[in-house]
Amino acid sequence: MTTIKLHNTRTRTKEDFVPIDPDNVRMYVCGPTVYDRAHLGNARPVVVFDVLYRLLRYAYGPDHVTYVRNFTDVDDKINATALARKRAGAEGSLEQLVQERSNETIGWYLHDMGALGAMEPNAMPRATEYIAQMIAMIEDLIAKGHAYAAVGHVLFAVDSWKNHYGALSGRSVDDMIAGARVEVAPYKKNPMDFVLWKPSTDELPGWDSPWGRGRPGWHIECSAMADDLLWKQPLAVGALSEQALQHPHVIDIHGGGNDLMFPHHENEIAQSCCANEQDVFANYWLHNEMLQVEGKKMSKSLGNFFTVHDLLEQGVPGEIIRFVFLQTHYRKPMDWTEKKAREAEATLRKWRALTADIEPAVTAAPAVVDALADDLNTAGAIAELHRFAAGGDAAGLLAGARLLGLLTDELAGWAETGAIDLSSYADRLADARAVAMQSKDFSEVDRLKAAYVAAGLEVRMSKDGIELVPVAGFDAAKLGCV
């Protein structure tokens, strides 16, 4: 078996991945807050951890990997949308309208991530389904002296975990107080103490608790859901092995974007370790870097903010988005550009043509597997796929690409351009160029090139000939006017 190496944020080193139990590899990834459509940056961790999920399934077997990714459906923005709909005359209680909005956005999310070729995790819990587990964990933290109730709130006492808090992000509590924006409130014993439970007004969704009607803080939900789904439930049915039982409440991998490292993941670790009286919550922590657009941070003010749905509606296939993502290592900032999208489309069209009606090799080539096993070196794996394509090894190309979630049947169809043969159009341009080389009048060459581009063709001219490559928005009907 190929040894998988992963860069562990917790230790800041690349380590051999050794699961607690090879028959039950467990991974938790922080999912979205479902108040609106997922923007392009939201999709990057989905694709990154989908590749890791595929690699783990390849290495340990599909039945031996459990992947959990949550939905945060307790949020002020969800409530605000529901309130606006109620005031506009929508039928149903506020709670029903909140659930309606959550259902709507979760449906959008799953559709858009599916369009990128992401497999659905084994479990996708909603925060609202785990309120009882959160309350129980909060009660336990209070009983153990790690949390306290104040004015309808319950807060985690960072001082009770001060010697450990900040280890993941590498910052001391004092540094975090000096450099972070923390909520200053009279009921806090320490500025860094964070909310586990907060009160709800009568008009907002809430749940009964020992501290009054309220709702959970953001951080507690992941601790409760990860522990319940990856430890307590398997334990209840006897699915945990002796190896796992020797590491109570510990999971193999926890992942998410690096923007979650502090405070969210620091707070998860503090809650989980204190509740379960242990020093480790997850053995391996993985964080992906952020996404830019044309070299700049994605921002509505810059006009470069868009959702996955926006791109799909513009005719950019999900497979192209996925391919662009995978060309950059997950721990490096990724820059989305139109040029990269065009190049990705041209490559994928060639690969799909090469592998049409071909059965994949029985297994992915060792070179592809080795690249992915080296801390998800997707760029290296894609370089190997280019070598297979150049050598005409369609079966090897297909097997390796599918390990990356590319060239799958689910993502097929977009590259089909019908039965049109573009060779006559290429020959026409070649003839025009030959004439122009003699007459020095390139007006006809320029006219044909402009017409082909307007029809959605990329025109590639070299000394070896002319190649016409369909790109996003290709419309064969427009060629009839050329």
Tab-separated table of C-alpha atoms in Angstrom:
chain	number	residue	atom	x	y	z
A	1	MET	CA	0.000	0.000	0.000
A	2	THR	CA	1.281	3.467	-0.877
A	3	THR	CA	2.114	5.516	2.196
A	4	ILE	CA	-0.006	8.664	2.329
A	5	LYS	CA	1.812	11.729	3.632
A	6	LEU	CA	-0.159	14.728	4.875
A	7	HIS	CA	0.966	18.134	6.120
A	8	ASN	CA	-0.356	18.259	9.662
A	9	THR	CA	-1.142	21.797	10.782
A	10	ARG	CA	-0.977	20.618	14.381
A	11	THR	CA	2.703	19.624	14.110
A	12	ARG	CA	3.634	21.833	11.118
A	13	THR	CA	5.291	18.883	9.431
A	14	LYS	CA	4.484	16.439	6.652
A	15	GLU	CA	3.778	13.113	8.320
A	16	ASP	CA	2.971	9.569	7.294
A	17	PHE	CA	-0.757	9.111	7.694
A	18	VAL	CA	-1.388	6.275	10.118
A	19	PRO	CA	-5.095	5.857	10.886
A	20	ILE	CA	-6.221	4.815	14.324
A	21	ASP	CA	-8.059	1.906	12.712
A	22	PRO	CA	-7.390	1.108	9.020
A	23	ASP	CA	-10.822	-0.496	8.817
A	24	ASN	CA	-12.575	2.662	10.016
A	25	VAL	CA	-10.819	5.835	8.846
A	26	ARG	CA	-12.754	8.863	10.122
A	27	MET	CA	-12.673	12.398	8.692
A	28	TYR	CA	-14.631	15.517	9.630
A	29	VAL	CA	-14.659	18.683	7.504
A	30	CYS	CA	-16.362	21.947	8.439
A	31	GLY	CA	-19.175	22.641	6.012
A	32	PRO	CA	-21.022	25.803	4.965
A	33	THR	CA	-23.337	28.171	6.753
A	34	VAL	CA	-26.356	27.853	4.496
A	35	TYR	CA	-27.661	31.397	4.186
A	36	ASP	CA	-27.068	31.816	0.427
A	37	ARG	CA	-25.428	30.250	-2.617
A	38	ALA	CA	-21.848	29.037	-2.263
A	39	HIS	CA	-19.300	31.416	-3.751
A	40	LEU	CA	-16.254	30.136	-5.606
A	41	GLY	CA	-14.038	30.266	-2.516
A	42	ASN	CA	-16.516	28.060	-0.612
A	43	ALA	CA	-16.039	25.382	-3.248
A	44	ARG	CA	-12.282	25.014	-2.874
A	45	PRO	CA	-12.295	22.982	0.390
A	46	VAL	CA	-15.100	20.843	-1.023
A	47	VAL	CA	-12.928	19.825	-3.989
A	48	VAL	CA	-9.753	19.479	-1.873
A	49	PHE	CA	-11.310	17.149	0.662
A	50	ASP	CA	-13.234	15.295	-2.031
A	51	VAL	CA	-9.862	14.338	-3.536
A	52	LEU	CA	-8.624	13.238	-0.108
A	53	TYR	CA	-11.823	11.235	0.392
A	54	ARG	CA	-11.277	9.507	-2.955
A	55	LEU	CA	-7.650	8.767	-2.089
A	56	LEU	CA	-8.565	7.320	1.304
A	57	ARG	CA	-11.260	5.161	-0.288
A	58	TYR	CA	-8.722	3.996	-2.879
A	59	ALA	CA	-6.150	3.144	-0.200
A	60	TYR	CA	-8.385	1.625	2.501
A	61	GLY	CA	-11.520	0.594	0.617
A	62	PRO	CA	-14.816	2.466	0.126
A	63	ASP	CA	-16.457	0.712	3.072
A	64	HIS	CA	-13.677	1.652	5.477
A	65	VAL	CA	-13.809	5.460	5.302
A	66	THR	CA	-16.380	7.682	6.997
A	67	TYR	CA	-16.548	11.305	5.911
A	68	VAL	CA	-18.737	13.801	7.782
A	69	ARG	CA	-19.336	17.391	6.639
A	70	ASN	CA	-21.872	19.543	8.476
A	71	PHE	CA	-24.372	22.243	7.585
A	72	THR	CA	-24.628	25.250	9.895
A	73	ASP	CA	-28.307	26.132	9.782
A	74	VAL	CA	-28.385	28.287	12.918
A	75	ASP	CA	-27.382	31.756	11.759
A	76	ASP	CA	-28.469	35.383	11.893
A	77	LYS	CA	-28.500	35.736	8.094
A	78	ILE	CA	-30.833	32.757	7.720
A	79	ASN	CA	-33.082	34.281	10.365
A	80	ALA	CA	-33.022	37.651	8.611
A	81	THR	CA	-34.158	36.134	5.308
A	82	ALA	CA	-36.936	34.216	7.050
A	83	LEU	CA	-38.088	37.360	8.897
A	84	ALA	CA	-38.137	39.341	5.653
A	85	ARG	CA	-40.253	36.676	3.987
A	86	LYS	CA	-42.658	36.571	6.926
A	87	ARG	CA	-43.063	40.350	6.899
A	88	ALA	CA	-43.685	40.149	3.153
A	89	GLY	CA	-46.646	37.849	3.831
A	90	ALA	CA	-45.144	34.366	3.464
A	91	GLU	CA	-47.213	31.630	5.087
A	92	GLY	CA	-45.929	29.571	7.992
A	93	SER	CA	-44.250	30.186	11.325
A	94	LEU	CA	-40.817	31.774	11.545
A	95	GLU	CA	-39.329	28.381	12.402
A	96	GLN	CA	-40.926	26.905	9.280
A	97	LEU	CA	-39.607	29.759	7.132
A	98	VAL	CA	-36.118	29.326	8.603
A	99	GLN	CA	-36.228	25.632	7.731
A	100	GLU	CA	-37.576	26.461	4.288
A	101	ARG	CA	-34.643	28.806	3.663
A	102	SER	CA	-32.148	26.233	4.946
A	103	ASN	CA	-33.656	23.515	2.768
A	104	GLU	CA	-33.487	25.831	-0.219
A	105	THR	CA	-29.828	26.761	0.234
A	106	ILE	CA	-28.751	23.213	1.103
A	107	GLY	CA	-30.378	22.049	-2.123
A	108	TRP	CA	-28.478	24.698	-4.069
A	109	TYR	CA	-25.234	23.753	-2.366
A	110	LEU	CA	-25.526	20.037	-3.067
A	111	HIS	CA	-26.461	20.696	-6.697
A	112	ASP	CA	-23.549	23.070	-7.277
A	113	MET	CA	-20.977	20.907	-5.493
A	114	GLY	CA	-22.274	17.878	-7.389
A	115	ALA	CA	-21.702	19.810	-10.607
A	116	LEU	CA	-18.034	20.053	-9.564
A	117	GLY	CA	-17.870	16.282	-9.263
A	118	ALA	CA	-17.808	16.206	-5.459
A	119	MET	CA	-19.050	12.989	-3.907
A	120	GLU	CA	-21.503	13.426	-1.062
A	121	PRO	CA	-20.034	12.598	2.381
A	122	ASN	CA	-21.310	9.634	4.366
A	123	ALA	CA	-23.121	12.007	6.720
A	124	MET	CA	-24.188	15.650	6.334
A	125	PRO	CA	-25.683	16.634	9.703
A	126	ARG	CA	-27.498	19.892	10.327
A	127	ALA	CA	-26.744	21.845	13.483
A	128	THR	CA	-30.454	22.026	14.332
A	129	GLU	CA	-30.541	18.216	14.532
A	130	TYR	CA	-27.901	18.126	17.272
A	131	ILE	CA	-29.086	20.728	19.776
A	132	ALA	CA	-29.548	18.096	22.509
A	133	GLN	CA	-25.983	16.834	22.053
A	134	MET	CA	-24.659	20.404	22.205
A	135	ILE	CA	-26.565	21.130	25.416
A	136	ALA	CA	-25.214	17.924	26.964
A	137	MET	CA	-21.632	18.835	26.049
A	138	ILE	CA	-22.076	22.356	27.448
A	139	GLU	CA	-23.461	20.976	30.714
A	140	ASP	CA	-20.456	18.672	30.934
A	141	LEU	CA	-18.030	21.553	30.358
A	142	ILE	CA	-19.690	23.559	33.145
A	143	ALA	CA	-19.525	20.593	35.520
A	144	LYS	CA	-15.807	20.181	34.830
A	145	GLY	CA	-15.043	23.843	35.415
A	146	HIS	CA	-14.329	24.734	31.800
A	147	ALA	CA	-17.424	26.883	31.206
A	148	TYR	CA	-19.696	29.217	33.127
A	149	ALA	CA	-23.177	30.667	32.782
A	150	ALA	CA	-23.706	34.437	32.784
A	151	VAL	CA	-26.768	36.540	31.875
A	152	GLY	CA	-28.395	33.821	29.766
A	153	HIS	CA	-25.081	33.033	28.070
A	154	VAL	CA	-22.679	30.166	28.609
A	155	LEU	CA	-19.036	30.871	27.861
A	156	PHE	CA	-15.997	28.667	27.588
A	157	ALA	CA	-13.328	29.682	30.109
A	158	VAL	CA	-10.137	29.944	28.066
A	159	ASP	CA	-8.061	30.268	31.249
A	160	SER	CA	-9.020	26.678	32.101
A	161	TRP	CA	-7.217	25.566	28.930
A	162	LYS	CA	-4.697	28.401	28.681
A	163	ASN	CA	-1.589	26.210	28.469
A	164	HIS	CA	-2.978	24.493	25.358
A	165	TYR	CA	-5.163	27.132	23.715
A	166	GLY	CA	-3.548	28.492	20.550
A	167	ALA	CA	-1.362	25.463	19.829
A	168	LEU	CA	-2.984	24.814	16.445
A	169	SER	CA	-2.482	28.351	15.135
A	170	GLY	CA	0.801	28.823	17.005
A	171	ARG	CA	-0.293	31.866	18.987
A	172	SER	CA	-0.401	32.532	22.696
A	173	VAL	CA	-3.555	33.728	24.406
A	174	ASP	CA	-1.926	37.093	25.098
A	175	ASP	CA	-0.990	37.480	21.424
A	176	MET	CA	-4.504	36.576	20.356
A	177	ILE	CA	-6.023	39.139	22.717
A	178	ALA	CA	-3.675	41.812	21.360
A	179	GLY	CA	-4.226	40.985	17.695
A	180	ALA	CA	-7.795	39.765	17.466
A	181	ARG	CA	-11.139	41.463	17.454
A	182	VAL	CA	-12.844	40.025	20.501
A	183	GLU	CA	-16.288	40.815	21.759
A	184	VAL	CA	-16.037	42.863	24.918
A	185	ALA	CA	-18.886	42.048	27.256
A	186	PRO	CA	-19.308	42.673	30.992
A	187	TYR	CA	-20.274	39.060	31.637
A	188	LYS	CA	-16.956	37.702	30.278
A	189	LYS	CA	-14.264	36.724	32.771
A	190	ASN	CA	-11.627	36.846	30.038
A	191	PRO	CA	-11.867	38.755	26.717
A	192	MET	CA	-10.999	35.530	24.869
A	193	ASP	CA	-13.815	33.502	26.431
A	194	PHE	CA	-16.172	32.436	23.663
A	195	VAL	CA	-19.874	31.733	23.494
A	196	LEU	CA	-21.247	28.213	23.816
A	197	TRP	CA	-24.873	29.280	24.265
A	198	LYS	CA	-26.658	32.606	23.882
A	199	PRO	CA	-30.213	33.808	24.486
A	200	SER	CA	-32.770	34.190	21.718
A	201	THR	CA	-35.489	36.812	21.526
A	202	ASP	CA	-39.097	35.735	21.354
A	203	GLU	CA	-39.299	36.363	17.597
A	204	LEU	CA	-36.142	34.377	16.746
A	205	PRO	CA	-35.714	30.593	16.672
A	206	GLY	CA	-34.589	29.135	19.975
A	207	TRP	CA	-34.509	26.006	22.126
A	208	ASP	CA	-35.151	25.424	25.818
A	209	SER	CA	-32.035	24.837	27.905
A	210	PRO	CA	-30.927	24.946	31.561
A	211	TRP	CA	-29.828	28.564	30.884
A	212	GLY	CA	-33.070	29.702	29.292
A	213	ARG	CA	-34.414	29.772	25.791
A	214	GLY	CA	-31.572	30.304	23.369
A	215	ARG	CA	-29.387	28.846	20.661
A	216	PRO	CA	-25.869	27.433	20.431
A	217	GLY	CA	-22.752	29.343	19.529
A	218	TRP	CA	-21.084	28.465	16.249
A	219	HIS	CA	-18.099	26.499	17.551
A	220	ILE	CA	-19.883	23.974	19.763
A	221	GLU	CA	-21.837	22.402	16.908
A	222	CYS	CA	-18.834	20.802	15.176
A	223	SER	CA	-17.488	19.402	18.441
A	224	ALA	CA	-20.839	17.810	19.254
A	225	MET	CA	-21.532	16.453	15.764
A	226	ALA	CA	-18.033	15.057	15.176
A	227	ASP	CA	-18.034	13.301	18.539
A	228	ASP	CA	-21.524	11.900	18.080
A	229	LEU	CA	-21.198	10.707	14.483
A	230	LEU	CA	-17.586	9.510	14.531
A	231	TRP	CA	-17.350	8.179	18.064
A	232	LYS	CA	-20.540	7.767	20.081
A	233	GLN	CA	-22.787	6.310	17.370
A	234	PRO	CA	-20.190	3.769	16.134
A	235	LEU	CA	-19.480	2.910	19.776
A	236	ALA	CA	-23.177	2.286	20.442
A	237	VAL	CA	-23.395	-0.338	17.700
A	238	GLY	CA	-20.049	-1.916	18.454
A	239	ALA	CA	-18.456	-0.702	15.227
A	240	LEU	CA	-15.270	0.591	16.863
A	241	SER	CA	-12.265	-1.692	16.999
A	242	GLU	CA	-9.885	-2.228	19.898
A	243	GLN	CA	-7.500	0.252	18.272
A	244	ALA	CA	-10.166	2.945	18.253
A	245	LEU	CA	-11.245	2.183	21.803
A	246	GLN	CA	-7.695	2.866	22.938
A	247	HIS	CA	-8.070	6.436	21.602
A	248	PRO	CA	-11.474	7.545	22.970
A	249	HIS	CA	-13.146	10.507	21.245
A	250	VAL	CA	-10.214	10.975	18.838
A	251	ILE	CA	-10.750	11.089	15.067
A	252	ASP	CA	-8.194	10.711	12.306
A	253	ILE	CA	-8.574	13.869	10.200
A	254	HIS	CA	-10.213	17.239	10.675
A	255	GLY	CA	-10.152	19.707	7.802
A	256	GLY	CA	-11.305	23.056	6.499
A	257	GLY	CA	-10.118	26.358	5.101
A	258	ASN	CA	-7.226	28.087	6.846
A	259	ASP	CA	-9.560	30.951	7.740
A	260	LEU	CA	-11.159	28.535	10.214
A	261	MET	CA	-7.928	27.736	12.043
A	262	PHE	CA	-8.566	30.575	14.475
A	263	PRO	CA	-10.869	30.916	16.216
A	264	HIS	CA	-13.141	28.091	15.046
A	265	HIS	CA	-10.775	25.133	15.096
A	266	GLU	CA	-8.932	26.362	18.193
A	267	ASN	CA	-12.276	26.532	19.961
A	268	GLU	CA	-13.331	23.111	18.732
A	269	ILE	CA	-10.154	21.595	20.135
A	270	ALA	CA	-10.600	23.350	23.477
A	271	GLN	CA	-14.235	22.239	23.843
A	272	SER	CA	-13.704	18.668	22.747
A	273	CYS	CA	-10.527	18.042	24.711
A	274	CYS	CA	-11.917	19.567	27.893
A	275	ALA	CA	-15.237	17.744	27.624
A	276	ASN	CA	-13.526	14.427	27.018
A	277	GLU	CA	-10.518	15.032	29.302
A	278	GLN	CA	-7.907	14.414	26.627
A	279	ASP	CA	-5.115	16.270	24.845
A	280	VAL	CA	-6.038	15.398	21.240
A	281	PHE	CA	-9.254	15.857	19.277
A	282	ALA	CA	-7.969	14.927	15.789
A	283	ASN	CA	-4.615	13.390	14.931
A	284	TYR	CA	-4.244	15.247	11.628
A	285	TRP	CA	-5.411	18.770	10.838
A	286	LEU	CA	-5.486	19.888	7.198
A	287	HIS	CA	-6.163	23.424	5.990
A	288	ASN	CA	-6.487	24.686	2.439
A	289	GLU	CA	-5.408	28.170	1.389
A	290	MET	CA	-7.770	30.814	0.079
A	291	LEU	CA	-8.855	31.694	-3.454
A	292	GLN	CA	-8.258	34.812	-5.515
A	293	VAL	CA	-9.758	36.000	-8.799
A	294	GLU	CA	-7.405	37.383	-11.437
A	295	GLY	CA	-4.777	38.011	-8.778
A	296	LYS	CA	-7.043	39.848	-6.340
A	297	LYS	CA	-9.027	38.877	-3.277
A	298	MET	CA	-12.595	38.094	-4.241
A	299	SER	CA	-14.766	41.033	-3.207
A	300	LYS	CA	-18.131	42.471	-4.173
A	301	SER	CA	-16.608	45.950	-4.113
A	302	LEU	CA	-14.083	44.910	-6.779
A	303	GLY	CA	-16.776	43.319	-8.922
A	304	ASN	CA	-14.974	39.954	-8.949
A	305	PHE	CA	-17.279	38.139	-6.546
A	306	PHE	CA	-19.276	35.291	-8.021
A	307	THR	CA	-20.842	32.030	-7.003
A	308	VAL	CA	-20.402	28.567	-8.426
A	309	HIS	CA	-23.946	28.905	-9.756
A	310	ASP	CA	-22.944	32.089	-11.602
A	311	LEU	CA	-20.169	30.251	-13.453
A	312	LEU	CA	-22.396	27.289	-14.265
A	313	GLU	CA	-25.062	29.637	-15.615
A	314	GLN	CA	-22.421	31.369	-17.750
A	315	GLY	CA	-21.698	28.038	-19.419
A	316	VAL	CA	-18.542	27.102	-17.515
A	317	PRO	CA	-18.865	23.346	-16.846
A	318	GLY	CA	-18.203	22.119	-13.329
A	319	GLU	CA	-15.443	19.821	-14.559
A	320	ILE	CA	-13.497	22.852	-15.797
A	321	ILE	CA	-13.848	24.572	-12.414
A	322	ARG	CA	-12.602	21.410	-10.721
A	323	PHE	CA	-9.647	21.087	-13.093
A	324	VAL	CA	-8.575	24.695	-12.499
A	325	PHE	CA	-8.732	24.143	-8.740
A	326	LEU	CA	-6.623	20.994	-8.902
A	327	GLN	CA	-3.805	22.623	-10.829
A	328	THR	CA	-2.751	24.439	-7.636
A	329	HIS	CA	-1.617	22.666	-4.468
A	330	TYR	CA	-4.227	22.979	-1.747
A	331	ARG	CA	-1.853	24.709	0.680
A	332	LYS	CA	-1.050	27.475	-1.803
A	333	PRO	CA	-3.299	30.428	-2.686
A	334	MET	CA	-5.272	29.638	-5.831
A	335	ASP	CA	-5.886	32.208	-8.530
A	336	TRP	CA	-8.955	31.747	-10.703
A	337	THR	CA	-8.460	33.321	-14.135
A	338	GLU	CA	-10.358	33.187	-17.399
A	339	LYS	CA	-7.131	32.117	-19.124
A	340	LYS	CA	-6.816	29.086	-16.836
A	341	ALA	CA	-10.451	28.190	-17.503
A	342	ARG	CA	-9.926	28.338	-21.287
A	343	GLU	CA	-6.794	26.214	-21.088
A	344	ALA	CA	-8.529	23.714	-18.802
A	345	GLU	CA	-11.412	23.410	-21.251
A	346	ALA	CA	-9.069	22.759	-24.175
A	347	THR	CA	-7.220	20.072	-22.210
A	348	LEU	CA	-10.369	18.352	-21.009
A	349	ARG	CA	-11.885	18.333	-24.496
A	350	LYS	CA	-8.780	16.565	-25.820
A	351	TRP	CA	-8.773	14.088	-22.965
A	352	ARG	CA	-12.461	13.309	-23.331
A	353	ALA	CA	-12.020	12.775	-27.067
A	354	LEU	CA	-9.026	10.513	-26.431
A	355	THR	CA	-10.852	8.413	-23.826
A	356	ALA	CA	-14.220	8.188	-25.588
A	357	ASP	CA	-15.512	4.578	-25.589
A	358	ILE	CA	-12.378	3.461	-23.697
A	359	GLU	CA	-12.423	1.308	-20.559
A	360	PRO	CA	-10.144	2.653	-17.815
A	361	ALA	CA	-7.147	0.678	-16.607
A	362	VAL	CA	-7.927	-1.598	-13.675
A	363	THR	CA	-6.075	0.693	-11.270
A	364	ALA	CA	-4.607	4.164	-11.431
A	365	ALA	CA	-0.936	4.251	-12.351
A	366	PRO	CA	1.515	4.286	-9.414
A	367	ALA	CA	2.891	7.665	-10.530
A	368	VAL	CA	-0.550	9.264	-10.167
A	369	VAL	CA	-1.229	7.583	-6.832
A	370	ASP	CA	2.212	8.532	-5.525
A	371	ALA	CA	1.658	12.174	-6.446
A	372	LEU	CA	-1.670	12.303	-4.619
A	373	ALA	CA	-0.223	10.397	-1.671
A	374	ASP	CA	2.408	13.123	-1.327
A	375	ASP	CA	0.207	15.591	0.542
A	376	LEU	CA	-2.390	15.714	-2.251
A	377	ASN	CA	-0.018	16.908	-4.951
A	378	THR	CA	-2.799	17.293	-7.497
A	379	ALA	CA	-0.631	19.389	-9.812
A	380	GLY	CA	1.892	16.557	-9.940
A	381	ALA	CA	-0.857	14.050	-10.628
A	382	ILE	CA	-2.162	16.194	-13.497
A	383	ALA	CA	1.374	16.364	-14.942
A	384	GLU	CA	1.350	12.559	-15.034
A	385	LEU	CA	-2.013	12.626	-16.828
A	386	HIS	CA	-0.537	14.904	-19.480
A	387	ARG	CA	2.208	12.307	-20.033
A	388	PHE	CA	-0.374	9.558	-20.508
A	389	ALA	CA	-2.287	11.721	-22.978
A	390	ALA	CA	0.876	12.577	-24.915
A	391	GLY	CA	1.761	8.895	-25.103
A	392	GLY	CA	-1.716	7.889	-26.234
A	393	ASP	CA	-2.365	5.773	-23.118
A	394	ALA	CA	-6.098	6.444	-22.946
A	395	ALA	CA	-6.833	3.685	-20.420
A	396	GLY	CA	-4.126	4.929	-18.035
A	397	LEU	CA	-5.268	8.518	-18.500
A	398	LEU	CA	-8.859	7.630	-17.701
A	399	ALA	CA	-8.038	5.614	-14.571
A	400	GLY	CA	-5.768	8.305	-13.186
A	401	ALA	CA	-8.162	11.129	-14.006
A	402	ARG	CA	-11.046	9.392	-12.276
A	403	LEU	CA	-9.016	9.108	-9.070
A	404	LEU	CA	-8.940	12.906	-9.207
A	405	GLY	CA	-12.679	13.058	-9.943
A	406	LEU	CA	-12.116	14.023	-13.597
A	407	LEU	CA	-13.403	12.400	-16.801
A	408	THR	CA	-16.163	10.712	-14.830
A	409	ASP	CA	-19.455	9.693	-16.414
A	410	GLU	CA	-21.277	12.062	-14.039
A	411	LEU	CA	-19.443	15.069	-15.473
A	412	ALA	CA	-19.672	13.980	-19.110
A	413	GLY	CA	-21.716	15.606	-21.847
A	414	TRP	CA	-20.513	19.189	-21.832
A	415	ALA	CA	-17.594	18.496	-24.219
A	416	GLU	CA	-19.767	16.999	-26.932
A	417	THR	CA	-19.894	19.276	-29.982
A	418	GLY	CA	-22.129	17.055	-32.053
A	419	ALA	CA	-21.080	15.561	-35.363
A	420	ILE	CA	-19.595	18.761	-36.771
A	421	ASP	CA	-16.209	18.363	-38.424
A	422	LEU	CA	-14.065	21.469	-37.955
A	423	SER	CA	-11.344	20.355	-40.383
A	424	SER	CA	-12.887	22.199	-43.359
A	425	TYR	CA	-12.920	25.446	-41.381
A	426	ALA	CA	-9.304	24.927	-40.386
A	427	ASP	CA	-8.383	24.185	-44.025
A	428	ARG	CA	-10.161	27.345	-45.150
A	429	LEU	CA	-8.136	29.438	-42.730
A	430	ALA	CA	-4.946	27.653	-43.747
A	431	ASP	CA	-5.600	28.412	-47.411
A	432	ALA	CA	-6.309	32.052	-46.605
A	433	ARG	CA	-3.073	32.261	-44.666
A	434	ALA	CA	-1.104	30.743	-47.547
A	435	VAL	CA	-2.514	33.316	-49.950
A	436	ALA	CA	-1.833	36.124	-47.489
A	437	MET	CA	1.789	35.083	-47.105
A	438	GLN	CA	2.206	35.798	-50.825
A	439	SER	CA	0.020	38.916	-51.153
A	440	LYS	CA	0.840	40.376	-47.710
A	441	ASP	CA	-2.874	41.120	-47.358
A	442	PHE	CA	-4.092	39.410	-44.169
A	443	SER	CA	-7.584	40.920	-44.106
A	444	GLU	CA	-9.277	37.595	-44.980
A	445	VAL	CA	-7.225	35.765	-42.363
A	446	ASP	CA	-8.241	38.317	-39.746
A	447	ARG	CA	-11.904	38.105	-40.813
A	448	LEU	CA	-12.007	34.313	-40.538
A	449	LYS	CA	-10.220	34.327	-37.190
A	450	ALA	CA	-12.669	36.892	-35.793
A	451	ALA	CA	-15.649	34.882	-37.056
A	452	TYR	CA	-14.333	31.644	-35.557
A	453	VAL	CA	-13.683	33.314	-32.208
A	454	ALA	CA	-17.191	34.803	-32.262
A	455	ALA	CA	-18.579	31.288	-32.796
A	456	GLY	CA	-16.730	30.055	-29.701
A	457	LEU	CA	-13.568	28.584	-31.192
A	458	GLU	CA	-10.039	29.082	-29.976
A	459	VAL	CA	-7.789	29.550	-33.031
A	460	ARG	CA	-4.308	28.100	-32.715
A	461	MET	CA	-1.952	28.882	-35.587
A	462	SER	CA	1.571	27.493	-35.831
A	463	LYS	CA	4.043	26.446	-38.498
A	464	ASP	CA	2.657	22.917	-38.166
A	465	GLY	CA	-0.879	23.929	-39.060
A	466	ILE	CA	-4.095	25.319	-37.664
A	467	GLU	CA	-6.150	23.887	-34.807
A	468	LEU	CA	-9.663	24.980	-33.913
A	469	VAL	CA	-10.698	24.178	-30.337
A	470	PRO	CA	-14.285	24.712	-29.090
A	471	VAL	CA	-14.454	26.679	-25.835
A	472	ALA	CA	-17.244	27.715	-23.474
A	473	GLY	CA	-20.243	29.009	-25.415
A	474	PHE	CA	-19.336	27.302	-28.701
A	475	ASP	CA	-22.204	27.691	-31.169
A	476	ALA	CA	-21.799	25.673	-34.377
A	477	ALA	CA	-24.720	27.522	-35.963
A	478	LYS	CA	-22.625	30.698	-36.111
A	479	LEU	CA	-20.144	28.973	-38.431
A	480	GLY	CA	-22.809	28.821	-41.133
A	481	CYS	CA	-22.506	32.586	-41.537
A	482	VAL	CA	-18.744	32.524	-42.105
